[in-house]
Amino acid sequence: MSTLAREVAIVGVGYSELSRTGEPNPNALALAAAKDALSDAGLTSADVDGIFEYKFGPESPGAQDMARLLGVPDLAAFADIFPSGPSGVAGALAGVMAVASGACETALVFRCLTRAAGHQGGVASGPETVSGRDQFLTPYGYLGGILVLLGLKKQRWMAEYGRPEDDFGRIAVNARRWSALNPRAVMRDELTMDDYLSSRMVADPLRVLDCDYPVNGAVATLITTAERAADLRQRPVLVDAMAYATGRGADWIFDCDFLYGGAIDCANRLWQRSSVSVADIDVAQVYDGFTPVTVSWIEALGACGKGEFGDWVGDGSRLGPGGDFPLNTAGGQLAEGRLHGIGFLNEAVLQLRGQCGDRQVPDAQVAVVTSGVYPQCGAMVLTGA
């Protein structure tokens, strides 16, 4: 039994075309994904009374923009969630809460990203003088850029637990095993450990193959009550539990736990609320904006202990097709493309509906989805109806 006030189900998933080139209009991308989700559920824009989206800025239309694009008559609940949420799943978490509380009946949530809008790694020149907290960061090359931060996180994990880079390579190699089975994925070529270890450094020891792959694209999800879901087109997928966490300190740099941030608190809260446990997971969709984030989430979820990922993952086969911990079965952001959270949620739904074709995990009934990093963590447990 869910701890939500009303039982909530995910009833539709949608995608735009994913691309690496050109400058597609964000409105067109988001609208295509939203229409695809509505068609998947067998609903129309008149059925939507809540819209939630996560954005950095101009890469995405807002909730009210989407209402106009779709011709939604009126919104009973809506929000544009800016970068302080747990990545794209922030919109989905808000949508679940809105439906569970009765604030709306059917929520559309989406995430749109374009390469032209930026928000990708780059090179910046540092200031000549610094003060305040910056005096403790600038000597390490940190000017607000996440690449340096994740390089430091990777270095810290290897140093603290005495582990090699190969552990992170297992995540990258696994992504390609799954993406090869996903026609939508933009990176489908095989990747070997040698390929990973010879890839260029972007912020030593963070390699380019530790990082997600930017694309132009949008994803959308439809959320409604379990009662209503029973009459719709697709087999409902139920939201068993959800959780947020910031971790003590609630800061990207000076959080009290530099390796895990809020992930452990989020996972603990999730399992306390869930009707299942980590042992029941059939498929895991774990945030992989950077491989060190994925490693920390897997440990935080309790699949293995802190610092034990390397021994637990072994040669990596347990993460891939036929393994006992199928991870990021669409290829994740490392290979399907950077869809920033909701891509993981949609893939979990498709797996629990048994609609993933060659990459289908047999008899998948329980999925965990995690999103974000440091003080911006969120997660869900989903179950088949």
CSV table of C-alpha atoms in Angstrom, one decimal:
chain,number,residue,atom,x,y,z
A,1,MET,CA,0.0,0.0,0.0
A,2,SER,CA,1.4,3.4,-1.0
A,3,THR,CA,1.9,6.1,1.6
A,4,LEU,CA,0.4,8.6,-0.9
A,5,ALA,CA,-3.0,10.1,0.0
A,6,ARG,CA,-4.4,8.8,-3.3
A,7,GLU,CA,-2.9,5.9,-5.3
A,8,VAL,CA,-1.1,7.3,-8.3
A,9,ALA,CA,-0.3,5.7,-11.6
A,10,ILE,CA,1.8,6.6,-14.6
A,11,VAL,CA,-0.3,6.0,-17.7
A,12,GLY,CA,1.6,7.6,-20.7
A,13,VAL,CA,5.2,8.1,-21.9
A,14,GLY,CA,6.3,10.1,-24.8
A,15,TYR,CA,9.5,11.1,-26.7
A,16,SER,CA,10.4,13.6,-29.4
A,17,GLU,CA,13.0,12.7,-31.9
A,18,LEU,CA,16.5,12.8,-30.4
A,19,SER,CA,19.3,14.4,-32.4
A,20,ARG,CA,22.9,15.7,-32.1
A,21,THR,CA,22.9,18.2,-34.9
A,22,GLY,CA,20.8,21.2,-35.9
A,23,GLU,CA,18.9,23.7,-33.7
A,24,PRO,CA,15.3,22.4,-33.3
A,25,ASN,CA,12.8,24.6,-31.7
A,26,PRO,CA,12.3,23.7,-28.0
A,27,ASN,CA,8.5,24.2,-28.3
A,28,ALA,CA,8.4,21.7,-31.2
A,29,LEU,CA,10.4,19.1,-29.3
A,30,ALA,CA,8.3,19.5,-26.1
A,31,LEU,CA,5.0,19.5,-27.9
A,32,ALA,CA,6.0,16.3,-29.9
A,33,ALA,CA,6.9,14.5,-26.6
A,34,ALA,CA,3.7,15.7,-24.9
A,35,LYS,CA,1.5,14.5,-27.8
A,36,ASP,CA,3.2,11.2,-27.9
A,37,ALA,CA,2.5,10.7,-24.2
A,38,LEU,CA,-1.1,11.6,-24.6
A,39,SER,CA,-1.5,9.2,-27.5
A,40,ASP,CA,0.2,6.5,-25.5
A,41,ALA,CA,-2.3,6.9,-22.7
A,42,GLY,CA,-5.3,7.4,-24.9
A,43,LEU,CA,-6.0,10.8,-23.5
A,44,THR,CA,-6.4,14.3,-25.1
A,45,SER,CA,-5.2,17.7,-24.0
A,46,ALA,CA,-8.7,18.4,-22.5
A,47,ASP,CA,-7.9,15.7,-19.9
A,48,VAL,CA,-4.8,17.5,-18.7
A,49,ASP,CA,-5.3,19.8,-15.7
A,50,GLY,CA,-1.7,19.9,-14.3
A,51,ILE,CA,1.6,20.6,-16.0
A,52,PHE,CA,5.1,20.5,-14.3
A,53,GLU,CA,8.5,20.9,-15.9
A,54,TYR,CA,12.1,21.3,-14.9
A,55,LYS,CA,14.4,23.7,-16.7
A,56,PHE,CA,17.6,25.7,-16.7
A,57,GLY,CA,16.2,28.4,-18.9
A,58,PRO,CA,15.6,28.9,-22.6
A,59,GLU,CA,16.1,25.2,-23.5
A,60,SER,CA,12.5,24.5,-22.5
A,61,PRO,CA,9.1,26.0,-22.8
A,62,GLY,CA,7.3,26.7,-19.5
A,63,ALA,CA,4.2,25.0,-18.1
A,64,GLN,CA,1.9,27.7,-19.2
A,65,ASP,CA,3.5,27.7,-22.7
A,66,MET,CA,2.8,24.0,-22.9
A,67,ALA,CA,-0.8,24.6,-21.9
A,68,ARG,CA,-1.2,27.1,-24.8
A,69,LEU,CA,0.6,24.8,-27.3
A,70,LEU,CA,-1.6,21.8,-26.4
A,71,GLY,CA,-4.8,23.9,-26.0
A,72,VAL,CA,-5.4,22.8,-22.4
A,73,PRO,CA,-8.6,24.5,-21.2
A,74,ASP,CA,-7.3,25.4,-17.7
A,75,LEU,CA,-4.6,24.4,-15.3
A,76,ALA,CA,-5.6,23.5,-11.7
A,77,ALA,CA,-1.9,22.9,-10.8
A,78,PHE,CA,1.3,23.9,-12.5
A,79,ALA,CA,5.0,24.8,-11.8
A,80,ASP,CA,8.2,25.6,-13.6
A,81,ILE,CA,10.9,24.1,-11.4
A,82,PHE,CA,14.3,25.7,-11.8
A,83,PRO,CA,17.7,24.1,-11.1
A,84,SER,CA,17.3,23.4,-7.4
A,85,GLY,CA,15.2,20.3,-8.0
A,86,PRO,CA,16.4,16.7,-8.5
A,87,SER,CA,17.0,17.1,-12.2
A,88,GLY,CA,14.1,16.2,-14.7
A,89,VAL,CA,12.4,13.9,-12.2
A,90,ALA,CA,11.6,17.0,-10.1
A,91,GLY,CA,8.7,17.7,-12.4
A,92,ALA,CA,7.4,14.1,-12.0
A,93,LEU,CA,7.7,14.2,-8.3
A,94,ALA,CA,5.7,17.4,-8.2
A,95,GLY,CA,3.1,15.8,-10.5
A,96,VAL,CA,2.8,12.8,-8.3
A,97,MET,CA,2.2,15.0,-5.3
A,98,ALA,CA,-0.3,17.1,-7.1
A,99,VAL,CA,-2.4,14.1,-8.2
A,100,ALA,CA,-2.0,12.4,-4.8
A,101,SER,CA,-3.2,15.4,-3.0
A,102,GLY,CA,-6.2,16.1,-5.3
A,103,ALA,CA,-4.8,19.4,-6.6
A,104,CYS,CA,-5.2,18.0,-10.1
A,105,GLU,CA,-6.4,14.8,-11.7
A,106,THR,CA,-4.1,14.3,-14.6
A,107,ALA,CA,-0.6,15.8,-14.7
A,108,LEU,CA,1.7,16.2,-17.7
A,109,VAL,CA,5.4,16.4,-16.8
A,110,PHE,CA,8.2,17.0,-19.2
A,111,ARG,CA,11.8,17.8,-19.7
A,112,CYS,CA,13.2,19.5,-22.9
A,113,LEU,CA,16.9,20.0,-23.7
A,114,THR,CA,18.7,21.5,-26.6
A,115,ARG,CA,22.4,21.7,-27.3
A,116,ALA,CA,22.1,25.2,-28.6
A,117,ALA,CA,20.9,26.4,-25.2
A,118,GLY,CA,24.3,25.4,-23.6
A,119,HIS,CA,24.5,24.1,-20.1
A,120,GLN,CA,27.3,21.8,-21.1
A,121,GLY,CA,30.9,21.5,-20.1
A,122,GLY,CA,33.4,24.2,-21.2
A,123,VAL,CA,36.5,26.1,-20.4
A,124,ALA,CA,36.4,29.3,-18.3
A,125,SER,CA,39.0,31.8,-17.2
A,126,GLY,CA,39.4,32.4,-13.5
A,127,PRO,CA,39.4,35.7,-11.7
A,128,GLU,CA,42.6,37.4,-10.6
A,129,THR,CA,41.5,37.7,-7.0
A,130,VAL,CA,38.9,35.8,-4.9
A,131,SER,CA,37.4,36.0,-1.5
A,132,GLY,CA,34.8,34.4,0.7
A,133,ARG,CA,34.1,30.7,-0.1
A,134,ASP,CA,35.7,31.0,-3.5
A,135,GLN,CA,39.1,31.2,-1.9
A,136,PHE,CA,38.7,27.6,-0.9
A,137,LEU,CA,37.5,26.5,-4.4
A,138,THR,CA,39.5,28.4,-7.0
A,139,PRO,CA,42.8,26.7,-6.3
A,140,TYR,CA,41.2,23.5,-7.4
A,141,GLY,CA,39.9,25.0,-10.7
A,142,TYR,CA,36.3,25.1,-9.5
A,143,LEU,CA,34.4,28.1,-10.8
A,144,GLY,CA,30.9,26.7,-10.5
A,145,GLY,CA,31.5,24.0,-13.2
A,146,ILE,CA,30.2,20.6,-12.4
A,147,LEU,CA,33.0,18.8,-14.4
A,148,VAL,CA,35.6,19.8,-11.9
A,149,LEU,CA,33.3,18.9,-9.0
A,150,LEU,CA,32.7,15.4,-10.3
A,151,GLY,CA,36.4,15.0,-11.1
A,152,LEU,CA,37.1,15.7,-7.4
A,153,LYS,CA,34.3,13.3,-6.4
A,154,LYS,CA,35.8,10.5,-8.6
A,155,GLN,CA,39.3,11.1,-7.2
A,156,ARG,CA,38.0,11.1,-3.6
A,157,TRP,CA,36.1,7.8,-4.1
A,158,MET,CA,39.1,6.0,-5.6
A,159,ALA,CA,41.5,7.4,-2.9
A,160,GLU,CA,39.1,6.6,0.0
A,161,TYR,CA,38.3,3.1,-1.0
A,162,GLY,CA,41.5,2.2,-2.8
A,163,ARG,CA,39.8,1.3,-6.1
A,164,PRO,CA,40.8,1.7,-9.8
A,165,GLU,CA,39.1,3.6,-12.6
A,166,ASP,CA,37.8,0.4,-14.0
A,167,ASP,CA,35.0,0.5,-11.5
A,168,PHE,CA,33.6,3.6,-13.2
A,169,GLY,CA,34.3,2.1,-16.6
A,170,ARG,CA,31.8,-0.7,-15.8
A,171,ILE,CA,29.0,1.8,-15.8
A,172,ALA,CA,30.1,3.3,-19.2
A,173,VAL,CA,30.6,-0.1,-20.9
A,174,ASN,CA,27.2,-1.3,-19.6
A,175,ALA,CA,25.4,1.7,-21.0
A,176,ARG,CA,26.4,0.6,-24.5
A,177,ARG,CA,25.4,-3.0,-24.0
A,178,TRP,CA,21.9,-1.8,-23.4
A,179,SER,CA,21.8,1.1,-25.9
A,180,ALA,CA,22.7,-1.4,-28.7
A,181,LEU,CA,19.2,-2.8,-28.1
A,182,ASN,CA,17.5,0.6,-28.1
A,183,PRO,CA,16.7,2.0,-31.5
A,184,ARG,CA,16.1,5.4,-30.0
A,185,ALA,CA,19.6,5.6,-28.5
A,186,VAL,CA,22.1,8.0,-30.1
A,187,MET,CA,25.2,6.0,-29.0
A,188,ARG,CA,24.9,2.4,-30.0
A,189,ASP,CA,28.5,1.3,-30.8
A,190,GLU,CA,30.2,-1.2,-28.5
A,191,LEU,CA,32.5,0.2,-25.9
A,192,THR,CA,35.3,-1.7,-24.3
A,193,MET,CA,37.2,-1.1,-21.1
A,194,ASP,CA,40.3,-0.1,-23.2
A,195,ASP,CA,38.1,2.5,-25.0
A,196,TYR,CA,37.1,3.9,-21.7
A,197,LEU,CA,40.6,4.0,-20.1
A,198,SER,CA,42.0,5.6,-23.2
A,199,SER,CA,39.3,8.3,-23.6
A,200,ARG,CA,40.4,11.9,-23.0
A,201,MET,CA,40.4,13.6,-19.7
A,202,VAL,CA,38.0,16.5,-19.2
A,203,ALA,CA,38.8,17.2,-15.5
A,204,ASP,CA,41.4,14.7,-14.3
A,205,PRO,CA,40.5,12.0,-13.4
A,206,LEU,CA,37.0,12.6,-15.0
A,207,ARG,CA,37.0,11.3,-18.6
A,208,VAL,CA,34.7,12.2,-21.4
A,209,LEU,CA,33.2,8.7,-21.3
A,210,ASP,CA,32.3,9.4,-17.6
A,211,CYS,CA,29.9,12.1,-18.8
A,212,ASP,CA,26.4,12.0,-20.3
A,213,TYR,CA,25.9,12.6,-24.0
A,214,PRO,CA,24.2,15.9,-24.9
A,215,VAL,CA,21.3,15.7,-27.4
A,216,ASN,CA,18.4,17.8,-28.6
A,217,GLY,CA,15.2,16.1,-27.3
A,218,ALA,CA,12.2,16.0,-25.0
A,219,VAL,CA,10.5,13.4,-22.9
A,220,ALA,CA,7.0,13.6,-21.3
A,221,THR,CA,5.1,11.5,-18.8
A,222,LEU,CA,1.4,11.4,-17.8
A,223,ILE,CA,0.3,10.9,-14.2
A,224,THR,CA,-3.2,10.3,-12.9
A,225,THR,CA,-5.0,8.4,-10.2
A,226,ALA,CA,-4.8,4.6,-10.1
A,227,GLU,CA,-8.6,4.5,-10.2
A,228,ARG,CA,-8.8,6.5,-13.5
A,229,ALA,CA,-5.8,4.6,-14.9
A,230,ALA,CA,-7.7,1.3,-14.8
A,231,ASP,CA,-9.9,2.6,-17.7
A,232,LEU,CA,-7.1,3.9,-19.9
A,233,ARG,CA,-5.2,2.4,-22.9
A,234,GLN,CA,-2.0,1.1,-21.2
A,235,ARG,CA,-1.4,-1.2,-18.2
A,236,PRO,CA,-1.0,1.2,-15.3
A,237,VAL,CA,2.3,1.5,-13.5
A,238,LEU,CA,1.8,2.4,-9.8
A,239,VAL,CA,3.9,4.8,-7.8
A,240,ASP,CA,4.7,2.8,-4.7
A,241,ALA,CA,6.9,5.4,-3.0
A,242,MET,CA,8.8,8.6,-3.6
A,243,ALA,CA,11.4,10.6,-1.7
A,244,TYR,CA,13.5,13.7,-1.8
A,245,ALA,CA,16.7,14.6,0.2
A,246,THR,CA,19.3,17.3,0.4
A,247,GLY,CA,21.7,15.7,2.9
A,248,ARG,CA,23.0,17.5,5.9
A,249,GLY,CA,24.6,20.8,4.8
A,250,ALA,CA,22.5,21.0,1.6
A,251,ASP,CA,25.4,22.3,-0.5
A,252,TRP,CA,27.1,21.2,-3.7
A,253,ILE,CA,30.6,21.7,-2.3
A,254,PHE,CA,30.4,22.0,1.5
A,255,ASP,CA,27.8,19.3,2.1
A,256,CYS,CA,28.8,17.1,5.1
A,257,ASP,CA,29.1,14.0,2.8
A,258,PHE,CA,31.1,14.8,-0.3
A,259,LEU,CA,30.8,11.3,-1.8
A,260,TYR,CA,27.1,10.8,-1.3
A,261,GLY,CA,25.4,14.1,-0.7
A,262,GLY,CA,21.7,13.5,-0.1
A,263,ALA,CA,21.6,10.1,-1.8
A,264,ILE,CA,21.8,8.0,1.3
A,265,ASP,CA,19.1,10.0,3.1
A,266,CYS,CA,17.0,9.8,0.0
A,267,ALA,CA,17.3,6.1,-0.4
A,268,ASN,CA,16.7,5.4,3.3
A,269,ARG,CA,13.5,7.6,3.2
A,270,LEU,CA,12.4,5.8,0.0
A,271,TRP,CA,12.7,2.3,1.4
A,272,GLN,CA,11.0,3.4,4.7
A,273,ARG,CA,8.0,4.4,2.6
A,274,SER,CA,8.0,1.6,0.1
A,275,SER,CA,6.2,-1.7,0.3
A,276,VAL,CA,9.3,-3.4,-1.2
A,277,SER,CA,13.0,-3.5,-0.6
A,278,VAL,CA,16.2,-3.3,-2.6
A,279,ALA,CA,16.2,-7.1,-2.8
A,280,ASP,CA,12.9,-6.9,-4.8
A,281,ILE,CA,14.3,-4.6,-7.6
A,282,ASP,CA,13.9,-6.1,-11.0
A,283,VAL,CA,15.2,-3.1,-13.0
A,284,ALA,CA,17.1,-0.1,-11.8
A,285,GLN,CA,17.2,3.3,-13.6
A,286,VAL,CA,19.9,5.2,-11.8
A,287,TYR,CA,21.1,8.7,-12.6
A,288,ASP,CA,24.2,8.6,-14.8
A,289,GLY,CA,24.9,12.2,-15.6
A,290,PHE,CA,28.4,11.2,-14.5
A,291,THR,CA,29.6,7.6,-13.6
A,292,PRO,CA,30.7,8.6,-10.1
A,293,VAL,CA,27.1,9.7,-9.4
A,294,THR,CA,25.8,6.2,-10.5
A,295,VAL,CA,28.3,4.4,-8.2
A,296,SER,CA,27.2,6.5,-5.2
A,297,TRP,CA,23.5,5.9,-5.9
A,298,ILE,CA,24.0,2.2,-6.2
A,299,GLU,CA,25.7,2.1,-2.8
A,300,ALA,CA,23.2,4.5,-1.3
A,301,LEU,CA,20.3,2.3,-2.4
A,302,GLY,CA,21.9,-0.6,-0.5
A,303,ALA,CA,22.6,-2.9,-3.5
A,304,CYS,CA,26.1,-3.0,-1.8
A,305,GLY,CA,27.8,-1.3,1.1
A,306,LYS,CA,29.7,2.0,1.0
A,307,GLY,CA,32.9,1.5,-0.9
A,308,GLU,CA,31.9,-2.0,-2.0
A,309,PHE,CA,30.7,-1.2,-5.6
A,310,GLY,CA,33.9,-2.5,-7.3
A,311,ASP,CA,33.8,-5.9,-5.7
A,312,TRP,CA,30.0,-6.1,-6.0
A,313,VAL,CA,29.9,-5.2,-9.7
A,314,GLY,CA,32.7,-7.6,-10.7
A,315,ASP,CA,33.1,-7.8,-14.5
A,316,GLY,CA,30.0,-5.7,-14.9
A,317,SER,CA,27.8,-8.5,-16.4
A,318,ARG,CA,25.3,-8.4,-13.5
A,319,LEU,CA,24.3,-4.9,-14.8
A,320,GLY,CA,23.7,-5.9,-18.3
A,321,PRO,CA,21.2,-8.1,-20.2
A,322,GLY,CA,20.6,-11.3,-18.3
A,323,GLY,CA,22.2,-9.9,-15.1
A,324,ASP,CA,20.6,-9.9,-11.7
A,325,PHE,CA,20.7,-6.0,-11.4
A,326,PRO,CA,19.7,-4.7,-14.8
A,327,LEU,CA,20.9,-1.1,-14.9
A,328,ASN,CA,19.8,1.8,-17.2
A,329,THR,CA,18.2,-0.5,-19.7
A,330,ALA,CA,17.8,2.1,-22.4
A,331,GLY,CA,21.4,3.1,-22.3
A,332,GLY,CA,20.9,5.9,-19.8
A,333,GLN,CA,22.2,9.4,-20.4
A,334,LEU,CA,25.6,8.0,-21.3
A,335,ALA,CA,24.3,6.3,-24.4
A,336,GLU,CA,20.6,6.9,-25.1
A,337,GLY,CA,21.2,10.6,-24.7
A,338,ARG,CA,21.0,13.2,-22.0
A,339,LEU,CA,17.3,13.3,-21.2
A,340,HIS,CA,18.0,14.5,-17.6
A,341,GLY,CA,15.9,12.2,-15.4
A,342,ILE,CA,12.5,11.7,-17.0
A,343,GLY,CA,14.2,9.3,-19.6
A,344,PHE,CA,14.9,7.0,-16.7
A,345,LEU,CA,11.3,7.2,-15.5
A,346,ASN,CA,9.8,6.5,-18.9
A,347,GLU,CA,12.1,3.5,-19.4
A,348,ALA,CA,11.1,2.1,-16.0
A,349,VAL,CA,7.4,2.4,-17.1
A,350,LEU,CA,8.1,0.7,-20.4
A,351,GLN,CA,9.9,-2.1,-18.7
A,352,LEU,CA,7.1,-2.7,-16.2
A,353,ARG,CA,4.6,-2.7,-19.1
A,354,GLY,CA,6.7,-5.3,-20.9
A,355,GLN,CA,7.2,-3.1,-23.9
A,356,CYS,CA,10.9,-2.9,-24.4
A,357,GLY,CA,11.4,-5.4,-27.1
A,358,ASP,CA,15.0,-6.8,-27.3
A,359,ARG,CA,16.0,-5.1,-24.1
A,360,GLN,CA,13.0,-6.3,-22.1
A,361,VAL,CA,13.9,-7.6,-18.6
A,362,PRO,CA,11.8,-10.8,-18.2
A,363,ASP,CA,8.8,-10.4,-15.8
A,364,ALA,CA,9.9,-7.0,-14.5
A,365,GLN,CA,7.5,-6.0,-11.7
A,366,VAL,CA,9.5,-3.6,-9.5
A,367,ALA,CA,11.6,-0.6,-10.6
A,368,VAL,CA,13.6,2.0,-8.8
A,369,VAL,CA,14.3,5.4,-10.4
A,370,THR,CA,16.9,7.9,-9.0
A,371,SER,CA,17.6,11.4,-10.1
A,372,GLY,CA,20.0,14.2,-9.3
A,373,VAL,CA,23.0,14.5,-7.1
A,374,TYR,CA,24.4,16.1,-3.9
A,375,PRO,CA,21.6,18.4,-2.4
A,376,GLN,CA,19.2,17.7,-5.2
A,377,CYS,CA,18.3,14.0,-4.9
A,378,GLY,CA,15.0,12.4,-5.7
A,379,ALA,CA,13.8,8.8,-6.2
A,380,MET,CA,10.7,6.7,-6.9
A,381,VAL,CA,9.7,3.0,-6.6
A,382,LEU,CA,7.3,1.8,-9.3
A,383,THR,CA,5.4,-1.4,-9.4
A,384,GLY,CA,3.3,-3.1,-12.1
A,385,ALA,CA,-0.4,-3.0,-11.5
